[in-house]
Short mmCIF file of C-alpha atoms in Angstrom, two decimals:
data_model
loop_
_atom_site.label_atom_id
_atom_site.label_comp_id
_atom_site.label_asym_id
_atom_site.label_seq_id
_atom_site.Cartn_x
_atom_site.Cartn_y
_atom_site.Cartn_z
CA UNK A 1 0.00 0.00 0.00
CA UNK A 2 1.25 3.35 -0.68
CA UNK A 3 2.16 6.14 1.94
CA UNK A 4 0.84 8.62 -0.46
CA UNK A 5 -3.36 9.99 0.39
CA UNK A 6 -5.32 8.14 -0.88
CA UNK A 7 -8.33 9.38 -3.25
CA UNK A 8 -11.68 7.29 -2.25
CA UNK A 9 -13.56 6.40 -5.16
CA UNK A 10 -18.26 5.41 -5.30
CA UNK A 11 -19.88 4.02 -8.06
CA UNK A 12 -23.29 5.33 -8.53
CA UNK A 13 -25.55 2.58 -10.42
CA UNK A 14 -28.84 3.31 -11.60
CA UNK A 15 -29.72 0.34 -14.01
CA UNK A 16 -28.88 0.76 -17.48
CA UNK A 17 -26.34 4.06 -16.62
CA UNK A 18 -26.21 7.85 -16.52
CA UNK A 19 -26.93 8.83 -19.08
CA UNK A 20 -30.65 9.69 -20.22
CA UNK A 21 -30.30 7.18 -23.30
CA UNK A 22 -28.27 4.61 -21.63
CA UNK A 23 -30.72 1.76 -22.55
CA UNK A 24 -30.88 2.53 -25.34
CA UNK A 25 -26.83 2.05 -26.05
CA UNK A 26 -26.48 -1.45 -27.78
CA UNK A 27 -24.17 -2.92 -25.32
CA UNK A 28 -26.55 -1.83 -21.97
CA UNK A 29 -28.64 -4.03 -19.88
CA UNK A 30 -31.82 -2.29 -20.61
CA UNK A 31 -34.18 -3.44 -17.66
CA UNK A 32 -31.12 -2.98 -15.41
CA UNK A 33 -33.54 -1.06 -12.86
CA UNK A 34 -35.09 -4.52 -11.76
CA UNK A 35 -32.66 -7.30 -12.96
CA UNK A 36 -30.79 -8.44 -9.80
CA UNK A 37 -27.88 -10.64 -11.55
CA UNK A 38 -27.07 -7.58 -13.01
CA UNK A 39 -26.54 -5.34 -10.26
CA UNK A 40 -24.53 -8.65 -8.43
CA UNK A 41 -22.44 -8.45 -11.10
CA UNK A 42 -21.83 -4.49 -11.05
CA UNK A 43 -21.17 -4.71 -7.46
CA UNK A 44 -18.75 -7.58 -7.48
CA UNK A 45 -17.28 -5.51 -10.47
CA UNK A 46 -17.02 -2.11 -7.83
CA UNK A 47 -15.61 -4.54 -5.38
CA UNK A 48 -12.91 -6.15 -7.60
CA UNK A 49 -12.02 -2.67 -8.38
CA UNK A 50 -11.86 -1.83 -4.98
CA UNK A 51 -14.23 1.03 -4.63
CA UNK A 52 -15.17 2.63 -0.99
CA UNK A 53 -18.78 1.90 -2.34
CA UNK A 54 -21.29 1.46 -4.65
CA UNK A 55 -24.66 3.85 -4.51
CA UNK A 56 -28.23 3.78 -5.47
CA UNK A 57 -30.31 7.62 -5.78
CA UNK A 58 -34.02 7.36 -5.23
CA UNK A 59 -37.03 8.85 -5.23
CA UNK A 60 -40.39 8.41 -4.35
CA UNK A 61 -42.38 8.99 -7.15
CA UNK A 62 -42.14 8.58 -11.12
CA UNK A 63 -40.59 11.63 -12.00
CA UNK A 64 -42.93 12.94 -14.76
CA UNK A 65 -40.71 15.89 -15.11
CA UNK A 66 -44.47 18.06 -16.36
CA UNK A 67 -44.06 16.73 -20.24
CA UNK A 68 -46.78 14.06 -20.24
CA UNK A 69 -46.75 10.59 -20.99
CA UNK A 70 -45.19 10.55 -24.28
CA UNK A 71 -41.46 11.69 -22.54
CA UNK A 72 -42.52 8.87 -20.20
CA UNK A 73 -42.92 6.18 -22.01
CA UNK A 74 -39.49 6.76 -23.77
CA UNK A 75 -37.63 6.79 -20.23
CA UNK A 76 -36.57 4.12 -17.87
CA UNK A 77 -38.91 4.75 -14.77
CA UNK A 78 -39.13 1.38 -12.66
CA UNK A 79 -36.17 0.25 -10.30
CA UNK A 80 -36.06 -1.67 -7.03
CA UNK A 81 -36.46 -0.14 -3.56
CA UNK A 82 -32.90 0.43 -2.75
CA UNK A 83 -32.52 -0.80 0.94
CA UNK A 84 -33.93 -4.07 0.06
CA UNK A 85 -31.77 -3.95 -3.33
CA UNK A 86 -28.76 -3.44 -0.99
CA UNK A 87 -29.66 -6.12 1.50
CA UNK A 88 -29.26 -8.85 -1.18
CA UNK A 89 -26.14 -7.53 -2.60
CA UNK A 90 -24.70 -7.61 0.87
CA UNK A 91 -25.09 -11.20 0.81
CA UNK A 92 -22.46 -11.39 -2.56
CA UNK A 93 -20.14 -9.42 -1.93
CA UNK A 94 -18.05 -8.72 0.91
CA UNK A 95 -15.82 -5.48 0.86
CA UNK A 96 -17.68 -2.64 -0.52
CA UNK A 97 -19.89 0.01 1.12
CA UNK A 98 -23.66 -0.03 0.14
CA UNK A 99 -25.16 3.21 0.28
CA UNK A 100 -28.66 4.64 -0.82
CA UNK A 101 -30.39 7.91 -0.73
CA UNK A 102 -33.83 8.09 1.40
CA UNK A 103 -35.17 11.13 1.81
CA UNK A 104 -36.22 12.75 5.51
CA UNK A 105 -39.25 14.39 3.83
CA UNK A 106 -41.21 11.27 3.19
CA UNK A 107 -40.34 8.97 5.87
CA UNK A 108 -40.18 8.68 9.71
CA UNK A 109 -36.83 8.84 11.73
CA UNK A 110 -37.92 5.56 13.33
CA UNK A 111 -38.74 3.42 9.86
CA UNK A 112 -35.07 4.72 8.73
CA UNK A 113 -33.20 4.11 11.90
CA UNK A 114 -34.14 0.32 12.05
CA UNK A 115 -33.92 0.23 8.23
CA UNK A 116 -30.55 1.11 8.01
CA UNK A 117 -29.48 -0.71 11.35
CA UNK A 118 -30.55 -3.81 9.91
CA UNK A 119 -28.55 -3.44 6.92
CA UNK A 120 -25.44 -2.39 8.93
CA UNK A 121 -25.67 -5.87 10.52
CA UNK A 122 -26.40 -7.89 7.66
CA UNK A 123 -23.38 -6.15 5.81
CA UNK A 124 -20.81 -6.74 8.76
CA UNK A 125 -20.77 -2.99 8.68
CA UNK A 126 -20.84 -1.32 5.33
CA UNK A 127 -24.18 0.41 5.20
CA UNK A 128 -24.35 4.35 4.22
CA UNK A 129 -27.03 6.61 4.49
CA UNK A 130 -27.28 9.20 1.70
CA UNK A 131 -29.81 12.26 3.12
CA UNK A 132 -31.71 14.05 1.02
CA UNK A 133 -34.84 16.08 1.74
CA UNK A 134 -36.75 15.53 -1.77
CA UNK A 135 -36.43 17.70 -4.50
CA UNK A 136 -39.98 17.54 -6.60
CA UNK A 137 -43.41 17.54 -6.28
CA UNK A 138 -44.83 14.65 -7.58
CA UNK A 139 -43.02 12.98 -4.43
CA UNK A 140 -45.31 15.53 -2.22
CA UNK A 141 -48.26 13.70 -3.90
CA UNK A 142 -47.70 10.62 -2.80
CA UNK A 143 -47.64 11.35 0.78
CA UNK A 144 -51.11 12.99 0.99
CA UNK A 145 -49.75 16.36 0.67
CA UNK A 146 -50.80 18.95 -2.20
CA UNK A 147 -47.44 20.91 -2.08
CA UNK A 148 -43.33 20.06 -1.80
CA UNK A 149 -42.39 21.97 1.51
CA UNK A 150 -40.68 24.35 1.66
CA UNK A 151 -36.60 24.29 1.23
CA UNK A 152 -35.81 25.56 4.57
CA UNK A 153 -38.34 23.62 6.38
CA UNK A 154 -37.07 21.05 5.15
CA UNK A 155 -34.17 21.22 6.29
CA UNK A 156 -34.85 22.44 9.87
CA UNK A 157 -37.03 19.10 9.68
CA UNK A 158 -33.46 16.85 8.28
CA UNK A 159 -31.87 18.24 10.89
CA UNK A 160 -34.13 17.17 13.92
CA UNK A 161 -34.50 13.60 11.76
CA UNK A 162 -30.81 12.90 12.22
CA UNK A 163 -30.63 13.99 15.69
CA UNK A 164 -33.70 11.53 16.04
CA UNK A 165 -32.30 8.68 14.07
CA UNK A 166 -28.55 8.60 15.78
CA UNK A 167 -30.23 8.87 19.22
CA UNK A 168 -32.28 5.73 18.31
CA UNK A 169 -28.67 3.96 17.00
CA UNK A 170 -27.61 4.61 20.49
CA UNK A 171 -30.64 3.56 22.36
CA UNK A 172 -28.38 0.26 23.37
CA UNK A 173 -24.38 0.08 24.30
CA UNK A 174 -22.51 -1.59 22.13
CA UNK A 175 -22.10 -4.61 25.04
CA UNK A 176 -25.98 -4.63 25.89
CA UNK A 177 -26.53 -7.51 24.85
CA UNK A 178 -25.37 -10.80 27.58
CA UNK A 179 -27.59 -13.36 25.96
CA UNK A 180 -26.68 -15.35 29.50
CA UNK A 181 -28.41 -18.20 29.62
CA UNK A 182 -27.63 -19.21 33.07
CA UNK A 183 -29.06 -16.25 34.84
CA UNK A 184 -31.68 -15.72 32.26
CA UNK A 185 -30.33 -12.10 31.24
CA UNK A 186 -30.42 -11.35 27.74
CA UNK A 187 -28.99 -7.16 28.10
CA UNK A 188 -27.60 -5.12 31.04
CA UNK A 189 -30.55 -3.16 31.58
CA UNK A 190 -28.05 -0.30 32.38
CA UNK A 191 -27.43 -0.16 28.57
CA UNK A 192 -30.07 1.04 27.63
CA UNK A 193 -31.04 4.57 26.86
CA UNK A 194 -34.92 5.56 25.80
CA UNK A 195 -34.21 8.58 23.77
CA UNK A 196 -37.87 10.12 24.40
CA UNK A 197 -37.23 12.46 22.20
CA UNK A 198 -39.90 15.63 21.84
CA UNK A 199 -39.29 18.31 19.66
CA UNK A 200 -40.65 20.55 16.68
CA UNK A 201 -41.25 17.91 14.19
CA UNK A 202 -40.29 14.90 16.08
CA UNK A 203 -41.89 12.76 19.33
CA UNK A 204 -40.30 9.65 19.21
CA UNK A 205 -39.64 7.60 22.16
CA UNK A 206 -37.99 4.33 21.39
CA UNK A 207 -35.56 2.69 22.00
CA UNK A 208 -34.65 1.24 18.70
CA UNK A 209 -35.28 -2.84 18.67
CA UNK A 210 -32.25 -3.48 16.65
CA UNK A 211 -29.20 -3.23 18.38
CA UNK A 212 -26.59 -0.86 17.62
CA UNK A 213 -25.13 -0.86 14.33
CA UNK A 214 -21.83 -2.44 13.61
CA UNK A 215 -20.34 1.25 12.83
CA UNK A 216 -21.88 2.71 15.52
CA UNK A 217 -23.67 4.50 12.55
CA UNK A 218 -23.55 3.95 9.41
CA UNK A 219 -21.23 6.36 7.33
CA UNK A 220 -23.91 9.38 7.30
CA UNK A 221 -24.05 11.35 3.29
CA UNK A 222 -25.10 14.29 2.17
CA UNK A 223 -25.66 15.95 -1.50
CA UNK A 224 -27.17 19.17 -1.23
CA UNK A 225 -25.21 22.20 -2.27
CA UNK A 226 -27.27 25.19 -1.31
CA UNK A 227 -26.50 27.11 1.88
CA UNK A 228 -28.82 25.00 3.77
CA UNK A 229 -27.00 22.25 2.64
CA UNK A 230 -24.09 22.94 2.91
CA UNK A 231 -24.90 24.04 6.68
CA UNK A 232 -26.61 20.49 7.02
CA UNK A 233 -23.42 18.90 5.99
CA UNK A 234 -21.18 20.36 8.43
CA UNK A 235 -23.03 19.12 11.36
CA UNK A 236 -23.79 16.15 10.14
CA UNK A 237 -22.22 14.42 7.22
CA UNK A 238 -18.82 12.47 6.74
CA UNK A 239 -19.02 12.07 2.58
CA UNK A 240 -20.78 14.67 0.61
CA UNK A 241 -21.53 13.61 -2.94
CA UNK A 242 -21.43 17.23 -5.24
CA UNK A 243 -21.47 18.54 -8.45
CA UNK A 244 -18.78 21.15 -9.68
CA UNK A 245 -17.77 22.24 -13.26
CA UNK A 246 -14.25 23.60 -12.93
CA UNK A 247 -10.99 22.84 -10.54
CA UNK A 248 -11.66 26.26 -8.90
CA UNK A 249 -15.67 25.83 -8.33
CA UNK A 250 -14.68 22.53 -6.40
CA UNK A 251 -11.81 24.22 -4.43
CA UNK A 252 -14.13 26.97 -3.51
CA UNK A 253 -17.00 24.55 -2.59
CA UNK A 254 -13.89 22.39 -0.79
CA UNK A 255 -12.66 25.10 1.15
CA UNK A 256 -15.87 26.76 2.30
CA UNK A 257 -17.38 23.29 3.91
CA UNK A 258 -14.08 22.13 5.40
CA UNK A 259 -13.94 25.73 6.77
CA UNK A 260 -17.50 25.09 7.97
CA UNK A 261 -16.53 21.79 10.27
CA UNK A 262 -14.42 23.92 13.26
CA UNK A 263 -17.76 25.35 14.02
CA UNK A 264 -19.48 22.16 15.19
CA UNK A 265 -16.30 20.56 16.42
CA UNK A 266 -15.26 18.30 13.48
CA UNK A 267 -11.92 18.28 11.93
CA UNK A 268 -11.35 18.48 8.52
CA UNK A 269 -10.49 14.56 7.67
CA UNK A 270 -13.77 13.73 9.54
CA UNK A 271 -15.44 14.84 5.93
CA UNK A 272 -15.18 13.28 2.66
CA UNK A 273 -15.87 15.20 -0.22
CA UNK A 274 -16.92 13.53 -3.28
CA UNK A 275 -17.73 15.24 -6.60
CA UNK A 276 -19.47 13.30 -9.36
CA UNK A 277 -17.51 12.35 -12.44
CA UNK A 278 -19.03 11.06 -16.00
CA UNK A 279 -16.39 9.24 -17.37
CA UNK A 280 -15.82 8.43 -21.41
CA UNK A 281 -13.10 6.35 -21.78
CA UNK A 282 -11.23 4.74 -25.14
CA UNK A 283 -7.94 3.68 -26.50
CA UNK A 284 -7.48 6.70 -28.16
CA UNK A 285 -9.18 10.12 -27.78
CA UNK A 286 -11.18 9.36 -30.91
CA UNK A 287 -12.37 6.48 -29.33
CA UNK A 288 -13.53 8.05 -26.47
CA UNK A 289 -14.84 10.69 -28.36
CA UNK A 290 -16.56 8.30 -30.78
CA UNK A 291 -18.26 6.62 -27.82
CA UNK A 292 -19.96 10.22 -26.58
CA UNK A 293 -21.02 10.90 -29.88
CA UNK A 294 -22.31 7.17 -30.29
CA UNK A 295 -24.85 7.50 -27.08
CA UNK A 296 -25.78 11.26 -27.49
CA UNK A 297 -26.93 10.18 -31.28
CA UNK A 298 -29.63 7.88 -28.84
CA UNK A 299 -31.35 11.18 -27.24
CA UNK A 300 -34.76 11.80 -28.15
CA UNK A 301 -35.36 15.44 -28.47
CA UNK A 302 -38.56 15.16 -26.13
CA UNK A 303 -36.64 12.68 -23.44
CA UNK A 304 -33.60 15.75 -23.56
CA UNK A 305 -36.57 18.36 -23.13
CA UNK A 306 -38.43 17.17 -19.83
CA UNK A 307 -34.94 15.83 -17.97
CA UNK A 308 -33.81 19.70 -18.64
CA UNK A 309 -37.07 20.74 -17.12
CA UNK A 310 -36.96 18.53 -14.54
CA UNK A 311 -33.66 19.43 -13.24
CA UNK A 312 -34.19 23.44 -13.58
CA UNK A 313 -37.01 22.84 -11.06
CA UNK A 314 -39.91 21.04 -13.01
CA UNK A 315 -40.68 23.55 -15.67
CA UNK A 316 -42.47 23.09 -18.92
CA UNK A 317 -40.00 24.13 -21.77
CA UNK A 318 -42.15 22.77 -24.27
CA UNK A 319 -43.22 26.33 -25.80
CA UNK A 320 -39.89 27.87 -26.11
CA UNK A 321 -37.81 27.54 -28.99
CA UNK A 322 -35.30 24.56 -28.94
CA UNK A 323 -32.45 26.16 -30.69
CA UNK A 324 -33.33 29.62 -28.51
CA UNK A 325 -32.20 30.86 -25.13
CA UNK A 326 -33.52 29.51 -22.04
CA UNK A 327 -35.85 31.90 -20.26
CA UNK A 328 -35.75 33.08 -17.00
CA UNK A 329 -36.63 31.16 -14.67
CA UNK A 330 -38.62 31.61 -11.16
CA UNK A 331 -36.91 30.21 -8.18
CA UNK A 332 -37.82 26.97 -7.70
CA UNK A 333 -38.51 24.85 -4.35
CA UNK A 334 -36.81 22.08 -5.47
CA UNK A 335 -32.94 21.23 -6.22
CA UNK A 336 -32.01 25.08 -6.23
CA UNK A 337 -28.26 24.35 -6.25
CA UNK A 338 -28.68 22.74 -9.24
CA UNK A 339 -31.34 24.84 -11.36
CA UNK A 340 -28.37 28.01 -10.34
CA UNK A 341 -25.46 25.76 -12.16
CA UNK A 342 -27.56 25.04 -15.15
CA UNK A 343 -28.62 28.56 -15.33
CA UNK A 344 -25.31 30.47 -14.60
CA UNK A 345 -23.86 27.54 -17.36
CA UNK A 346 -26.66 28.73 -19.77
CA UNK A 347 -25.58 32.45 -19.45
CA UNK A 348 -22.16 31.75 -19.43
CA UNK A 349 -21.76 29.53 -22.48
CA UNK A 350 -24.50 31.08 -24.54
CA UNK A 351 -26.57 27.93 -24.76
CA UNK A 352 -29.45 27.23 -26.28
CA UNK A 353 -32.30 25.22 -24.57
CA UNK A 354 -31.34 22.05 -27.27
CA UNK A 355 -27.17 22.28 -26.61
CA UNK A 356 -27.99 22.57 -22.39
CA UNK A 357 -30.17 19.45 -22.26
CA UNK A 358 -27.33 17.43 -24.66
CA UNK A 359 -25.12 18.86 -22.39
CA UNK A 360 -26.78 17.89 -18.77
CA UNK A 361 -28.06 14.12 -20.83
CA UNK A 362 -25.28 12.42 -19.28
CA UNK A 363 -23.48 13.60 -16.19
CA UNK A 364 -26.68 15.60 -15.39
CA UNK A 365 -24.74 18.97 -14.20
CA UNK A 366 -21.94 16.83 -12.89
CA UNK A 367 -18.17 16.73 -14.13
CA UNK A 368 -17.81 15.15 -17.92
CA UNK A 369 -14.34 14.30 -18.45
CA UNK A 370 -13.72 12.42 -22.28
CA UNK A 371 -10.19 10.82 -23.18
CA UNK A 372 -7.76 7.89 -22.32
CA UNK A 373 -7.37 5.94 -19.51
CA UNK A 374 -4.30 8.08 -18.57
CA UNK A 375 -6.19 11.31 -19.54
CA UNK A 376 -8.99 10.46 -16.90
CA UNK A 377 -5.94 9.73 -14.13
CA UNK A 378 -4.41 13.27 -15.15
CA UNK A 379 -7.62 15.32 -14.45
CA UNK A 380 -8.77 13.09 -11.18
CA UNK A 381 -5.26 13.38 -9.81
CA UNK A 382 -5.39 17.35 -11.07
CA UNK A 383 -8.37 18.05 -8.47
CA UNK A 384 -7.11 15.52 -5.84
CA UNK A 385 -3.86 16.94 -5.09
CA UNK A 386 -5.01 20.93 -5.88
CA UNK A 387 -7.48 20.73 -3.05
CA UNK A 388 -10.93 20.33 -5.24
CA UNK A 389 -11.68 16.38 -3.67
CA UNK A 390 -11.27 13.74 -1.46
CA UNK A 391 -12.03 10.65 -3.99
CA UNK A 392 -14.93 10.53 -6.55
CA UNK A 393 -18.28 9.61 -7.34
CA UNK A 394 -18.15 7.61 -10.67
CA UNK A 395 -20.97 7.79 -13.27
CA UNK A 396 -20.66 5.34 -15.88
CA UNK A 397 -22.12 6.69 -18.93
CA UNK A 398 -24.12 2.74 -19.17
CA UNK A 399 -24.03 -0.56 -17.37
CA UNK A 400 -22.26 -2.84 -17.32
CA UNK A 401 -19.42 -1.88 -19.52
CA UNK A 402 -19.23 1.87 -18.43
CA UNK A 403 -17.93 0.74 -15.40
CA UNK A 404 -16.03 -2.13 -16.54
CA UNK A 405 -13.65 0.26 -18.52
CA UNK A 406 -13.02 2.40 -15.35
CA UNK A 407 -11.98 -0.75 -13.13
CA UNK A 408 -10.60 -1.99 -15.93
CA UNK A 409 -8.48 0.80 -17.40
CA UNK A 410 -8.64 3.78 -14.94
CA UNK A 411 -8.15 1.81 -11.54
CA UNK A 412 -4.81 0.47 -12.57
CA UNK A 413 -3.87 3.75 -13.10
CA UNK A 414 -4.23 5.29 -10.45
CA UNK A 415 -3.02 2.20 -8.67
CA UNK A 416 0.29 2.68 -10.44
CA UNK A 417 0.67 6.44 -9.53
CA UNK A 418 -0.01 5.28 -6.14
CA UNK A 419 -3.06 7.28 -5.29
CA UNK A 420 -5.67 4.46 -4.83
CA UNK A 421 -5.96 1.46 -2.80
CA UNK A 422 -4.87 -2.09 -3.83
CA UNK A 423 -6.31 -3.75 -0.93
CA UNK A 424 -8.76 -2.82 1.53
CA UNK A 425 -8.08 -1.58 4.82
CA UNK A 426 -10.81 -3.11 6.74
CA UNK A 427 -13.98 -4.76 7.21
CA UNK A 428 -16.26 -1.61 7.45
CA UNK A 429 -17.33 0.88 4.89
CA UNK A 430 -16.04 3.54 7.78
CA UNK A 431 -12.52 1.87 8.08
CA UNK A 432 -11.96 2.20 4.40
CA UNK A 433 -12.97 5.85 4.01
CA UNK A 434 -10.98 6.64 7.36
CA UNK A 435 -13.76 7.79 9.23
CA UNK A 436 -13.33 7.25 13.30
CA UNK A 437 -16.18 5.14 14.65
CA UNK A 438 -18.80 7.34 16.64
CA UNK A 439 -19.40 6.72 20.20
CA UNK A 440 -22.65 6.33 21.91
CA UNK A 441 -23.58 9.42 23.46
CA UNK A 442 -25.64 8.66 26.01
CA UNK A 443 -22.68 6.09 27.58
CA UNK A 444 -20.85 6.95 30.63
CA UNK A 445 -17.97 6.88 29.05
CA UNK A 446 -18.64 9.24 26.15
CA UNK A 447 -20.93 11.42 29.32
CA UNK A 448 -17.23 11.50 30.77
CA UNK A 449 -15.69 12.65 27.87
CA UNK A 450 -18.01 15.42 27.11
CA UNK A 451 -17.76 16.67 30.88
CA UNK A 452 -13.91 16.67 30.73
CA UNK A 453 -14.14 18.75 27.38
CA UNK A 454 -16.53 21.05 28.91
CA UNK A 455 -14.46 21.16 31.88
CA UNK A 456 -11.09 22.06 29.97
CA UNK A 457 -12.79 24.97 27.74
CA UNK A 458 -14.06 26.18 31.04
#
């Protein structure tokens, strides 16, 4: 292993790929979303390449994106639930983190605590929670609610939920359980904390009747980029998964969230930042150029269409020129770090509605990098060693071979320039990111520690 830092690296997996016309591409597994030997075999791929962890986004809803059925029907829109997804691929592999998105608008701090604590144990300890507070409406209207809430509600309700849900991972010691079946004892009854929580959005007594999690908690994500995200994040995350154009958007973005974590007591390592990359890959430029060209030939002008209105907030762009300017926009409730990227990009570039959504088809707002295997190394390395990154969130461009061609190619690359594992470190999803395990705070040991803290700034 080398001495050198070491870049962390996710593969994010929906089905058939990233890109909007993945299944479309001859070589991709077009009912990826729901085909279970094929995500076995993309995770024992991750693993083989030695990824920190593979990564499912959800949502609760089909995301109509406001263009009718006919954009619909030409999208993939069914996929499995992704805890239950994860539980079975924890079974086949052995190594990698599994990580999913689930959303503290449309669930209960409870359902998510046990949900994830149960994965924790049946992965030996590689379960990640990716928190998100919904971005659209059509989720709203599934949970017998007429409007999205609003963005900073939201949050002030995420942050209560994981205050909620890591008090229910510590409702029991990590010892609790004696199982002794001589005195009949099955926990020290002293290990066990009722977290009776009561606050604004949250009454939740417990305690939680799954013990704690291997990791103490599992590795705790984060992806929004707004201020209120970005807020979120430095009191609770350890990886953030973001989207950044340039070297000096991600060291801004880099510096100004590390420089948030002194605040709530955190050092700087304790965070991992992630941006997402949408890898091309060839022989030969050509060929990786040839291979863009090949899958953005696939778009359908009315798919491209509603996924740009979708991600600029769920507006209908169907009456505005395609080859004109996109019009200004209202703010929208939704994803508004990403509807200001598009936008300032828009401006910037001088795009037209039809060259932003072939733009945005594939890494979606998120880092496109085209070019050899050593090409990709070059710009990774670029933004890992200037300060922009702490490791990656890959996005192959389809499934499987988008991501065989990274582990393939890319991976032994940055394995020779020593920047990237060749073995793992340890059993747990936090040993191999480097991320200290938390303690339960309502033990008397971590009560101790707290005191003498107090104590010395006093």
């Amino acid at each position: 292993m080398s001495t050198k830092k070491q870049l962390r690296l996710g593969a994010f997996l929906p089905g058939s790929g990233h890109h909007v016309a993945a299944w479309r591409h001859p070589d991709a597994q077009a009912d990826g979303g729901l085909n279970f030997q094929h995500y076995q075999r993309l995770a024992q791929t991750a693993e083989r390449g030695k990824f920190d962890m593979l990564f499912l986004a959800d949502g609760v809803a089909v995301r109509e994106r406001g263009q009718g059925k006919e954009a619909l029907s030409r999208t993939t829109v069914v996929h499995f639930e992704p805890l239950t997804l994860l539980s079975a691929l924890s079974v086949v592999t052995e190594h990698i983190g599994l990580t999913a998105t689930v959303s503290t608008t449309y669930n209960e701090p409870y359902h998510l605590a046990r949900k994830f604590a149960s994965l924790d144990h049946l992965s030996g300890g590689r379960a990640g929670w990716n928190l998100v507070t919904s971005a659209t409406e059509v989720e709203a209207k599934n949970f017998s609610r007429e409007k999205h809430m609003e963005h900073t509600l939201r949050y002030e309700r995420a942050k209560e939920f994981v205050d909620v849900v890591t008090a229910l991972w510590d409702s029991w010691e990590d010892d609790a359980f004696l199982r002794d079946k001589g005195s009949g004892v099955y926990f020290d009854p002293d290990k066990l904390h009722i977290p009776n929580h009561k606050g604004e959005h949250f009454s939740v007594r417990g305690p939680l009747n799954v013990a704690r999690p291997p990791q103490g908690y599992p590795v705790i994500i984060q992806a929004g980029s707004s201020e209120d995200g970005k807020n979120l994040a430095a009191q609770t995350a350890e990886v953030i998964f973001t989207a950044q154009q340039t070297l000096a958007e991600a060291q801004a973005f880099y510096a100004d969230v590390k420089g948030r974590l002194a605040k709530y007591g955190r050092s700087p390592d304790s965070l991992k930042i992630m941006p997402g990359v949408f890898p091309v890959i060839g022989k030969t430029e050509q060929e990786a150029k040839d291979k863009f060209d090949q899958i953005q030939e696939l778009i359908d002008p009315v798919v491209g269409l509603s996924l740009l209105g979708g991600m600029i907030g769920g507006f209908d762009l169907s009456g505005y020129p395609l080859d004109g300017p996109l019009p200004d926009l209202p703010e929208t409730n939704g994803g508004k770090s990403r509807q200001k990227l598009l936008t300032d990009l828009a401006r910037r570039e001088n795009l037209t509605i039809r060259q932003l959504y072939l733009w945005i088809a594939g890494a979606r707002g998120h880092r496109q990098i085209l070019g050899t295997p050593q090409q990709i190394a070059d710009q990774l390395e670029d933004w890992f060693v200037n300060g922009g990154a702490d490791g990656f969130n890959i996005m192959p461009p389809y499934l499987p071979g988008g991501l065989d061609d990274f582990v393939d190619l890319v991976v032994p690359e940055l394995q020779r320039r020593g920047l990237f594992r060749t073995e793992y470190e340890g059993r747990t999803l936090r040993e191999n990111l480097g991320l200290p395990r938390p303690a339960n705070q309502f033990s008397s040991v971590a009560a101790s520690a707290h005191l003498a803290t107090v104590g010395a700034g006093a």
